[in-house]
Short mmCIF file of C-alpha atoms (C1' of nucleotides) in Angstrom, two decimals:
data_model
loop_
_atom_site.label_atom_id
_atom_site.label_comp_id
_atom_site.label_asym_id
_atom_site.label_seq_id
_atom_site.Cartn_x
_atom_site.Cartn_y
_atom_site.Cartn_z
CA MET A 1 12.99 -5.65 -21.12
CA LYS A 2 16.18 -5.25 -19.17
CA ILE A 3 17.18 -5.14 -15.53
CA ASP A 4 18.40 -1.70 -14.50
CA LYS A 5 18.43 -1.52 -10.71
CA GLN A 6 18.59 -4.06 -7.93
CA PHE A 7 18.65 -4.23 -4.19
CA ILE A 8 19.57 -7.49 -2.50
CA THR A 9 19.44 -7.80 1.28
CA GLU A 10 22.39 -9.34 3.13
CA GLU A 11 20.42 -12.49 3.85
CA ALA A 12 19.55 -12.88 0.19
CA LYS A 13 23.19 -12.34 -0.76
CA LYS A 14 24.23 -15.15 1.54
CA LEU A 15 21.64 -17.44 0.01
CA LEU A 16 22.73 -16.55 -3.51
CA ALA A 17 26.34 -17.25 -2.60
CA ASN A 18 25.71 -20.62 -0.97
CA ASP A 19 22.58 -22.18 -2.34
CA LYS A 20 22.45 -23.56 -5.87
CA VAL A 21 18.71 -23.97 -5.78
CA ILE A 22 18.22 -20.32 -4.86
CA GLN A 23 20.66 -19.36 -7.59
CA GLN A 24 18.49 -21.21 -10.05
CA ALA A 25 15.36 -19.43 -8.85
CA TYR A 26 17.12 -16.10 -9.28
CA GLU A 27 18.25 -17.01 -12.80
CA GLU A 28 14.75 -18.07 -13.78
CA VAL A 29 13.28 -14.80 -12.55
CA LYS A 30 15.94 -12.72 -14.27
CA ALA A 31 15.43 -14.53 -17.58
CA SER A 32 11.67 -14.10 -17.28
CA ILE A 33 11.64 -10.40 -16.45
CA CYS A 34 13.89 -9.78 -19.45
CA SER A 35 11.53 -11.59 -21.82
CA PRO A 36 8.78 -8.98 -22.39
CA ILE A 37 8.99 -7.24 -25.77
CA TRP A 38 6.98 -4.46 -27.39
CA PRO A 39 5.51 -4.17 -29.92
CA THR A 40 4.65 -7.82 -30.21
CA ASP A 41 6.69 -8.38 -33.37
CA SER A 42 9.86 -6.81 -31.97
CA ASP A 43 12.96 -8.35 -30.38
CA ILE A 44 13.18 -5.73 -27.67
CA PHE A 45 10.86 -3.69 -25.48
CA THR A 46 10.35 -0.22 -26.89
CA ILE A 47 8.06 2.13 -25.00
CA ASN A 48 6.09 4.93 -26.60
CA ASN A 49 7.31 8.15 -25.00
CA THR A 50 4.90 10.59 -26.59
CA GLU A 51 3.74 11.94 -23.26
CA LYS A 52 3.65 11.31 -19.51
CA ASN A 53 1.47 8.35 -18.49
CA CYS A 54 0.48 7.52 -22.06
CA ASN A 55 0.78 3.72 -21.79
CA GLY A 56 -1.22 1.11 -19.84
CA VAL A 57 0.53 -1.58 -17.83
CA VAL A 58 -1.34 -4.86 -18.06
CA PRO A 59 0.24 -6.35 -21.21
CA ILE A 60 3.75 -5.67 -19.88
CA LYS A 61 3.69 -8.59 -17.46
CA GLU A 62 2.24 -11.13 -19.84
CA LEU A 63 5.41 -12.62 -21.33
CA CYS A 64 7.17 -12.69 -17.98
CA TYR A 65 4.34 -14.68 -16.44
CA THR A 66 4.24 -16.97 -19.46
CA MET A 67 7.92 -17.80 -19.20
CA LEU A 68 7.73 -18.39 -15.45
CA GLU A 69 4.73 -20.66 -15.83
CA GLU A 70 5.39 -22.43 -19.10
CA ASP A 71 9.17 -22.67 -19.15
CA TYR A 72 9.97 -22.84 -15.48
CA ASN A 73 6.88 -24.25 -13.81
CA TRP A 74 6.10 -21.47 -11.38
CA PHE A 75 2.51 -21.12 -10.16
CA ARG A 76 0.25 -18.15 -9.78
CA GLU A 77 -1.81 -17.10 -6.78
CA LYS A 78 -0.30 -19.17 -4.02
CA PRO A 79 -2.12 -18.62 -0.72
CA LEU A 80 -0.11 -18.35 2.48
CA ASP A 81 -1.27 -20.58 5.31
CA VAL A 82 -0.84 -17.74 7.78
CA LEU A 83 -3.39 -15.65 5.88
CA LYS A 84 -5.72 -18.25 4.44
CA LEU A 85 -5.83 -20.79 7.25
CA GLU A 86 -4.74 -19.00 10.39
CA LYS A 87 -6.04 -15.46 10.00
CA LYS A 88 -8.67 -16.42 7.41
CA LYS A 89 -8.16 -13.10 5.71
CA GLY A 90 -6.01 -11.83 2.86
CA GLY A 91 -5.19 -12.90 -0.65
CA PRO A 92 -2.51 -15.02 -2.32
CA ILE A 93 1.04 -14.36 -3.44
CA ASP A 94 1.35 -13.45 -7.12
CA VAL A 95 3.88 -16.10 -8.24
CA TYR A 96 5.45 -19.01 -6.36
CA LYS A 97 7.66 -22.02 -6.88
CA GLU A 98 8.97 -24.81 -4.74
CA PHE A 99 12.43 -25.97 -5.72
CA THR A 100 13.21 -29.45 -4.56
CA GLU A 101 16.42 -31.47 -4.64
CA GLY A 102 15.77 -34.72 -2.90
CA ASN A 103 14.54 -33.77 0.54
CA TYR A 104 15.81 -30.23 0.19
CA VAL A 105 13.05 -27.71 -0.49
CA ARG A 106 13.35 -23.99 -1.13
CA ARG A 107 10.22 -21.90 -1.56
CA VAL A 108 10.31 -18.63 -3.45
CA GLY A 109 7.60 -15.95 -3.55
CA LEU A 110 7.49 -13.27 -6.21
CA GLU A 111 5.35 -10.23 -6.89
CA PHE A 112 5.31 -8.51 -10.28
CA GLU A 113 4.21 -5.03 -9.30
CA THR A 114 2.59 -2.71 -11.80
CA GLY A 115 -0.22 -1.59 -9.53
CA ASN A 116 -0.25 1.68 -7.61
CA ILE A 117 2.89 2.30 -5.56
CA SER A 118 0.90 1.86 -2.38
CA SER A 119 0.02 -1.64 -3.54
CA ALA A 120 3.73 -2.49 -3.52
CA HIS A 121 3.74 -1.88 0.23
CA ARG A 122 1.06 -4.50 0.64
CA SER A 123 3.03 -6.93 -1.54
CA MET A 124 6.15 -6.33 0.52
CA ASN A 125 4.26 -6.79 3.78
CA LYS A 126 2.64 -9.98 2.52
CA LEU A 127 5.95 -11.47 1.43
CA LEU A 128 7.36 -10.48 4.82
CA LEU A 129 4.61 -12.44 6.54
CA GLY A 130 5.45 -15.44 4.36
CA LEU A 131 9.12 -15.24 5.36
CA LYS A 132 8.32 -14.64 9.02
CA TYR A 133 6.03 -17.68 9.19
CA ASN A 134 8.63 -19.76 7.41
CA GLU A 135 6.47 -20.39 4.36
CA LEU A 136 9.00 -18.74 2.08
CA ASP A 137 12.79 -18.91 1.88
CA LEU A 138 13.24 -15.99 -0.49
CA SER A 139 11.03 -13.12 -1.65
CA MET A 140 11.32 -10.98 -4.74
CA ILE A 141 9.55 -7.92 -6.14
CA LEU A 142 9.74 -6.88 -9.80
CA MET A 143 8.81 -3.34 -10.80
CA PRO A 144 9.53 -0.66 -13.40
CA ILE A 145 12.14 1.98 -12.68
CA LYS A 146 11.08 5.60 -12.53
CA ASP A 147 12.19 6.48 -16.09
CA LEU A 148 9.93 3.81 -17.51
CA ALA A 149 7.07 4.44 -15.08
CA TYR A 150 6.93 8.03 -16.31
CA TYR A 151 5.31 6.77 -19.51
CA LEU A 152 3.03 4.26 -17.79
CA THR A 153 -0.22 4.76 -15.89
CA ASP A 154 0.14 7.52 -13.30
CA ARG A 155 1.38 6.41 -9.88
CA VAL A 156 2.37 2.86 -10.79
CA THR A 157 4.98 1.26 -8.60
CA ASN A 158 8.52 2.29 -9.41
CA PHE A 159 11.79 1.12 -7.89
CA GLU A 160 12.92 4.53 -6.68
CA GLU A 161 9.72 5.34 -4.84
CA LEU A 162 9.67 2.05 -2.94
CA GLU A 163 13.42 2.21 -2.25
CA PRO A 164 13.22 4.19 1.03
CA TYR A 165 11.15 1.35 2.43
CA PHE A 166 13.38 -1.54 1.36
CA GLU A 167 14.87 -1.57 4.83
CA ILE A 168 11.54 -2.71 6.27
CA THR A 169 12.70 -6.11 4.99
CA GLU A 170 15.97 -5.94 6.96
CA GLY A 171 17.01 -9.30 8.33
CA GLN A 172 15.05 -11.18 5.67
CA PRO A 173 16.10 -12.62 2.31
CA PHE A 174 14.61 -10.18 -0.16
CA ILE A 175 15.48 -9.09 -3.71
CA PHE A 176 14.08 -5.99 -5.41
CA ILE A 177 14.48 -5.74 -9.19
CA GLY A 178 13.83 -2.61 -11.25
CA PHE A 179 13.36 -3.13 -14.98
CA ASN A 180 13.45 -0.72 -17.88
CA ALA A 181 12.58 -0.70 -21.57
CA GLU A 182 15.46 -1.20 -23.99
CA ALA A 183 14.31 1.79 -26.06
CA TYR A 184 12.03 4.84 -25.98
CA ASP A 185 10.39 5.82 -29.26
CA PRO A 186 7.35 8.04 -29.98
CA ASN A 187 6.52 5.99 -33.07
CA VAL A 188 5.81 2.58 -31.51
CA SER A 189 2.24 1.71 -30.66
CA LEU A 190 0.83 2.70 -27.29
CA ILE A 191 0.21 -0.03 -24.74
CA PRO A 192 -3.55 -0.01 -24.32
CA LYS A 193 -5.19 0.94 -21.05
CA GLY A 194 -8.30 -0.41 -19.36
CA LYS A 195 -10.25 -3.33 -20.67
CA ASP A 196 -8.48 -3.23 -24.04
CA GLY A 197 -5.35 -4.47 -22.43
CA MET A 198 -6.84 -7.49 -20.71
CA SER A 199 -5.48 -10.76 -21.93
CA LYS A 200 -7.60 -13.86 -22.06
CA ARG A 201 -4.84 -16.40 -21.49
CA SER A 202 -5.75 -18.65 -18.60
CA ILE A 203 -3.17 -18.77 -15.86
CA LYS A 204 -1.59 -21.66 -14.07
CA LYS A 205 -2.91 -21.37 -10.59
CA TRP A 206 -1.53 -22.92 -7.46
CA LYS A 207 -5.08 -23.86 -6.47
CA ASP A 208 -5.51 -26.01 -9.57
CA LYS A 209 -2.19 -27.72 -9.02
CA VAL A 210 -3.13 -28.62 -5.47
CA GLU A 211 -6.63 -29.78 -6.35
CA ASN A 212 -5.44 -31.98 -9.18
CA LYS A 213 -3.20 -33.98 -6.87
CA MET B 1 -18.49 8.79 15.09
CA LYS B 2 -17.64 6.08 17.57
CA ILE B 3 -14.74 3.75 18.20
CA ASP B 4 -15.63 0.14 17.53
CA LYS B 5 -12.43 -1.89 17.28
CA GLN B 6 -8.92 -1.44 18.53
CA PHE B 7 -5.59 -3.17 18.51
CA ILE B 8 -2.86 -1.98 20.82
CA THR B 9 0.60 -3.56 20.69
CA GLU B 10 2.28 -4.65 23.91
CA GLU B 11 4.74 -1.76 23.74
CA ALA B 12 1.91 0.72 23.34
CA LYS B 13 0.08 -0.85 26.28
CA LYS B 14 3.14 -0.35 28.46
CA LEU B 15 3.36 3.27 27.42
CA LEU B 16 -0.32 3.85 28.10
CA ALA B 17 0.03 2.29 31.52
CA ASN B 18 3.08 4.29 32.58
CA ASP B 19 3.26 7.53 30.66
CA LYS B 20 0.81 10.35 31.41
CA VAL B 21 1.87 12.28 28.37
CA ILE B 22 1.14 9.35 26.09
CA GLN B 23 -2.19 8.88 27.86
CA GLN B 24 -3.04 12.45 27.01
CA ALA B 25 -2.14 11.92 23.35
CA TYR B 26 -4.39 8.87 23.25
CA GLU B 27 -7.28 10.77 24.86
CA GLU B 28 -6.92 13.61 22.37
CA VAL B 29 -7.01 11.24 19.44
CA LYS B 30 -9.99 9.34 20.81
CA ALA B 31 -11.96 12.55 21.40
CA SER B 32 -11.10 13.77 17.91
CA ILE B 33 -12.02 10.61 16.04
CA CYS B 34 -15.38 10.62 17.82
CA SER B 35 -16.13 14.20 16.78
CA PRO B 36 -17.23 13.76 13.13
CA ILE B 37 -20.99 14.04 12.62
CA TRP B 38 -23.24 13.67 9.56
CA PRO B 39 -25.28 15.36 8.27
CA THR B 40 -23.69 18.61 9.32
CA ASP B 41 -26.62 19.66 11.54
CA SER B 42 -26.75 16.37 13.44
CA ASP B 43 -25.33 15.38 16.82
CA ILE B 44 -24.18 11.97 15.60
CA PHE B 45 -22.71 10.42 12.47
CA THR B 46 -25.40 8.75 10.39
CA ILE B 47 -24.33 7.09 7.14
CA ASN B 48 -26.57 6.69 4.13
CA ASN B 49 -26.88 2.95 3.52
CA THR B 50 -28.86 3.00 0.30
CA GLU B 51 -26.34 0.86 -1.53
CA LYS B 52 -22.79 -0.46 -1.47
CA ASN B 53 -20.12 2.22 -1.95
CA CYS B 54 -22.63 5.04 -2.22
CA ASN B 55 -20.75 7.61 -0.10
CA GLY B 56 -17.49 9.48 -0.65
CA VAL B 57 -14.89 9.73 2.09
CA VAL B 58 -13.24 13.13 2.09
CA PRO B 59 -15.62 15.07 4.37
CA ILE B 60 -15.49 12.33 7.02
CA LYS B 61 -12.07 13.36 8.27
CA GLU B 62 -12.70 17.08 8.38
CA LEU B 63 -13.98 17.48 11.94
CA CYS B 64 -11.41 15.09 13.35
CA TYR B 65 -8.58 17.09 11.79
CA THR B 66 -10.15 20.33 12.98
CA MET B 67 -10.32 19.16 16.57
CA LEU B 68 -6.76 17.83 16.51
CA GLU B 69 -5.45 21.06 15.04
CA GLU B 70 -7.64 23.71 16.66
CA ASP B 71 -8.36 22.20 20.05
CA TYR B 72 -5.24 20.15 20.65
CA ASN B 73 -2.54 21.79 18.58
CA TRP B 74 -1.51 18.86 16.41
CA PHE B 75 0.14 19.60 13.07
CA ARG B 76 -0.40 18.21 9.60
CA GLU B 77 2.16 16.88 7.15
CA LYS B 78 5.18 16.40 9.38
CA PRO B 79 8.18 15.18 7.35
CA LEU B 80 10.41 12.51 8.81
CA ASP B 81 14.12 13.30 8.77
CA VAL B 82 14.91 9.77 7.65
CA LEU B 83 12.84 10.29 4.49
CA LYS B 84 13.23 13.98 3.80
CA LEU B 85 16.84 14.54 4.84
CA GLU B 86 18.53 11.17 4.76
CA LYS B 87 16.88 9.31 1.91
CA LYS B 88 15.61 12.49 0.22
CA LYS B 89 12.53 10.63 -0.90
CA GLY B 90 9.05 10.08 0.47
CA GLY B 91 6.31 12.27 1.87
CA PRO B 92 5.26 13.46 5.32
CA ILE B 93 3.25 11.93 8.15
CA ASP B 94 -0.41 12.93 8.15
CA VAL B 95 -0.73 14.32 11.70
CA TYR B 96 1.90 14.85 14.41
CA LYS B 97 2.33 16.36 17.84
CA GLU B 98 5.19 16.81 20.24
CA PHE B 99 4.13 16.58 23.87
CA THR B 100 6.55 18.27 26.20
CA GLU B 101 6.70 18.37 29.99
CA GLY B 102 9.81 20.24 30.96
CA ASN B 103 12.63 18.39 29.25
CA TYR B 104 10.47 15.35 28.63
CA VAL B 105 9.32 15.03 25.02
CA ARG B 106 7.05 12.44 23.47
CA ARG B 107 6.38 12.50 19.73
CA VAL B 108 3.23 10.94 18.30
CA GLY B 109 2.52 10.23 14.64
CA LEU B 110 -0.98 9.57 13.34
CA GLU B 111 -2.50 8.60 10.02
CA PHE B 112 -6.20 9.00 9.30
CA GLU B 113 -6.70 6.43 6.58
CA THR B 114 -9.57 6.67 4.15
CA GLY B 115 -7.51 5.98 1.04
CA ASN B 116 -7.32 2.62 -0.68
CA ILE B 117 -6.48 -0.27 1.64
CA SER B 118 -3.08 -0.61 -0.02
CA SER B 119 -2.34 2.96 1.00
CA ALA B 120 -2.72 1.92 4.64
CA HIS B 121 0.27 -0.39 4.17
CA ARG B 122 2.38 2.58 3.12
CA SER B 123 1.15 4.56 6.12
CA MET B 124 2.02 1.72 8.44
CA ASN B 125 5.46 1.30 6.87
CA LYS B 126 6.13 5.02 7.09
CA LEU B 127 5.17 5.18 10.76
CA LEU B 128 7.37 2.13 11.34
CA LEU B 129 10.32 3.98 9.82
CA GLY B 130 9.61 6.91 12.14
CA LEU B 131 9.62 4.62 15.17
CA LYS B 132 12.69 2.74 14.03
CA TYR B 133 14.68 5.94 13.52
CA ASN B 134 13.53 7.21 16.89
CA GLU B 135 11.62 10.14 15.47
CA LEU B 136 8.36 8.90 16.97
CA ASP B 137 7.48 7.42 20.36
CA LEU B 138 4.01 6.22 19.41
CA SER B 139 2.18 5.64 16.13
CA MET B 140 -1.54 5.42 15.47
CA ILE B 141 -3.75 4.63 12.49
CA LEU B 142 -7.44 5.58 12.34
CA MET B 143 -9.69 3.84 9.84
CA PRO B 144 -13.32 2.81 9.26
CA ILE B 145 -14.41 -0.69 10.19
CA LYS B 146 -15.69 -2.99 7.48
CA ASP B 147 -19.40 -2.39 8.16
CA LEU B 148 -18.99 1.31 7.58
CA ALA B 149 -16.55 0.93 4.68
CA TYR B 150 -19.21 -1.08 2.85
CA TYR B 151 -21.10 2.17 2.21
CA LEU B 152 -17.99 4.23 1.38
CA THR B 153 -15.89 4.37 -1.77
CA ASP B 154 -14.97 0.89 -2.93
CA ARG B 155 -11.76 -0.53 -1.48
CA VAL B 156 -11.16 2.12 1.17
CA THR B 157 -9.07 1.05 4.12
CA ASN B 158 -10.96 -0.91 6.73
CA PHE B 159 -9.80 -2.25 10.07
CA GLU B 160 -10.52 -5.90 9.31
CA GLU B 161 -8.61 -5.96 6.05
CA LEU B 162 -5.48 -4.44 7.54
CA GLU B 163 -5.73 -6.56 10.68
CA PRO B 164 -3.73 -9.57 9.39
CA TYR B 165 -0.80 -7.22 8.92
CA PHE B 166 -0.90 -5.53 12.31
CA GLU B 167 1.83 -7.88 13.46
CA ILE B 168 4.28 -6.25 11.07
CA THR B 169 4.46 -3.61 13.82
CA GLU B 170 5.41 -6.16 16.48
CA GLY B 171 7.88 -4.81 18.98
CA GLN B 172 6.85 -1.21 18.33
CA PRO B 173 4.35 1.05 20.10
CA PHE B 174 1.41 1.10 17.73
CA ILE B 175 -2.34 1.64 18.11
CA PHE B 176 -4.93 0.78 15.46
CA ILE B 177 -8.39 2.29 15.85
CA GLY B 178 -11.47 1.25 13.85
CA PHE B 179 -14.37 3.70 13.87
CA ASN B 180 -18.00 3.29 12.91
CA ALA B 181 -21.03 5.48 12.31
CA GLU B 182 -23.51 5.76 15.19
CA ALA B 183 -26.40 5.06 12.81
CA TYR B 184 -27.23 3.77 9.32
CA ASP B 185 -30.17 5.40 7.54
CA PRO B 186 -31.18 5.47 3.84
CA ASN B 187 -32.77 8.88 4.29
CA VAL B 188 -29.76 10.99 5.28
CA SER B 189 -27.88 12.81 2.56
CA LEU B 190 -25.10 11.04 0.70
CA ILE B 191 -21.52 12.11 1.39
CA PRO B 192 -20.39 13.58 -1.91
CA LYS B 193 -17.63 12.00 -3.97
CA GLY B 194 -14.93 13.57 -6.08
CA LYS B 195 -14.36 17.27 -6.28
CA ASP B 196 -17.69 18.04 -4.60
CA GLY B 197 -16.33 16.72 -1.38
CA MET B 198 -13.18 18.82 -1.28
CA SER B 199 -13.05 21.28 1.55
CA LYS B 200 -11.37 24.64 1.18
CA ARG B 201 -10.32 25.02 4.79
CA SER B 202 -6.59 25.69 4.95
CA ILE B 203 -4.72 23.25 7.14
CA LYS B 204 -2.20 23.79 9.87
CA LYS B 205 0.98 22.46 8.43
CA TRP B 206 4.12 21.47 10.24
CA LYS B 207 6.14 23.25 7.55
CA ASP B 208 4.47 26.57 8.35
CA LYS B 209 5.03 26.12 12.07
CA VAL B 210 8.71 25.48 11.53
CA GLU B 211 9.21 28.32 9.04
CA ASN B 212 7.46 30.86 11.26
CA LYS B 213 9.89 30.25 14.10
"C1'" DT C 1 8.05 16.84 -10.70
"C1'" DA C 2 6.66 14.39 -6.35
"C1'" DT C 3 3.44 12.41 -3.38
"C1'" DG C 4 -0.74 10.89 -0.88
"C1'" DG C 5 -5.14 9.93 -2.15
"C1'" DA C 6 -9.84 8.81 -4.22
"C1'" DT C 7 -12.29 6.25 -7.19
"C1'" DC C 8 -13.90 2.29 -9.84
"C1'" DC C 9 -12.62 -2.36 -12.24
"C1'" DA C 10 -11.99 -7.41 -12.87
"C1'" DT C 11 -12.26 -11.76 -11.15
"C1'" DA C 12 -13.17 -15.53 -8.18
"C1'" DT D 1 -18.53 -10.91 -0.80
"C1'" DA D 2 -13.39 -10.59 -1.00
"C1'" DT D 3 -9.25 -9.14 -2.96
"C1'" DG D 4 -5.52 -7.36 -5.96
"C1'" DG D 5 -5.27 -4.01 -9.25
"C1'" DA D 6 -5.62 -0.06 -12.68
"C1'" DT D 7 -6.53 4.40 -13.39
"C1'" DC D 8 -6.74 9.37 -12.70
"C1'" DC D 9 -6.97 13.47 -9.21
"C1'" DA D 10 -5.38 17.24 -6.12
"C1'" DT D 11 -1.85 19.75 -4.31
"C1'" DA D 12 2.58 21.51 -3.48
#
DNA sequence: TATGGATCCATA
DNA sequence: TATGGATCCATA
């Protein structure tokens, strides 16, 4: 996979310019989002472009999550205190990592969005809550660009469709990344939809990390 | 239908206290959201509570829209300039009315939310854009409360699930209204799902109003 | 093609 | 039961 579009808020730009720990987080995410390949024995990600909406989405994220968890020690499903403890309502953040250098801690929240475009609004709003309540220092959303989304499940999140709403995050450190396949080819296998695409790999959850302390 | 829960931001409270035109808008919306009945020959809204998620949602909104359009002259599908003209991307607001008293104009945007809960986040974000760009003076979202949503299509918007995110609208005039059925009864007819529930009534669109000028 | 929506799934 | 998601529909 490759990165094709990006939007970085002013606050995130300042962080990237001045904070080595945040730079590292950004590099880890960029390396991870570029890691998915298709088909599984290829070096690049090639999407079947036989017809509109012909591919499922679930397996796309797999290698990105694996690299974040296995190579870089990010955790999945991190609850926010504001939702879990204070409001007692609402689910966790998709991916999360605390970067520490001595006493210095930077906390980064990430959502890999391949759900319905409306779901990306919830992700954005949740990450905004995390920033507002000072539980996150940087938020990121990963999503396909429109060209790629055309061949995925109908109405999945795509960079261009969320773009008009990026400014809702104004004043906060936020990075939006749009990724694309390296190639389009009607002869590669289709990415399965529905149950067929569900992976069995167990994920590295924040909950388990905390409970094992 | 009846109103069961409400959240009104401080800015909206000030408007309601001081602005007769905004008061009128609020009264019109309250009357309209209370107008849906079920079954169609009843005086009240009774929901079939045979089992979880047994009813569809489409017909629920019908009478509310009708009253807003026919009795109170609201319009459907009002585009925002910021989306349509400036960003050239993104759809219209569900319901809209301009209240004028001489030179005084107040513009109210409304979303009747029975889509997936994630869709309510998009509605909220869109209304926020309208307020931020000074194209709206008040925004409102209507949605079922959790008790009612339990018997509607799985994962429809419900007041309680959006509630943790209400504060995203902080500093803006916003009203959230949660409605409930007057009665629950396993013997009333089920609200149909899917195509069966689609009404053929043509709606009063903002576009048509503007083009007929 | 673009966009809001409606519906049901998977998992904890 | 609660929650994020995946999928397909309807309409312009």
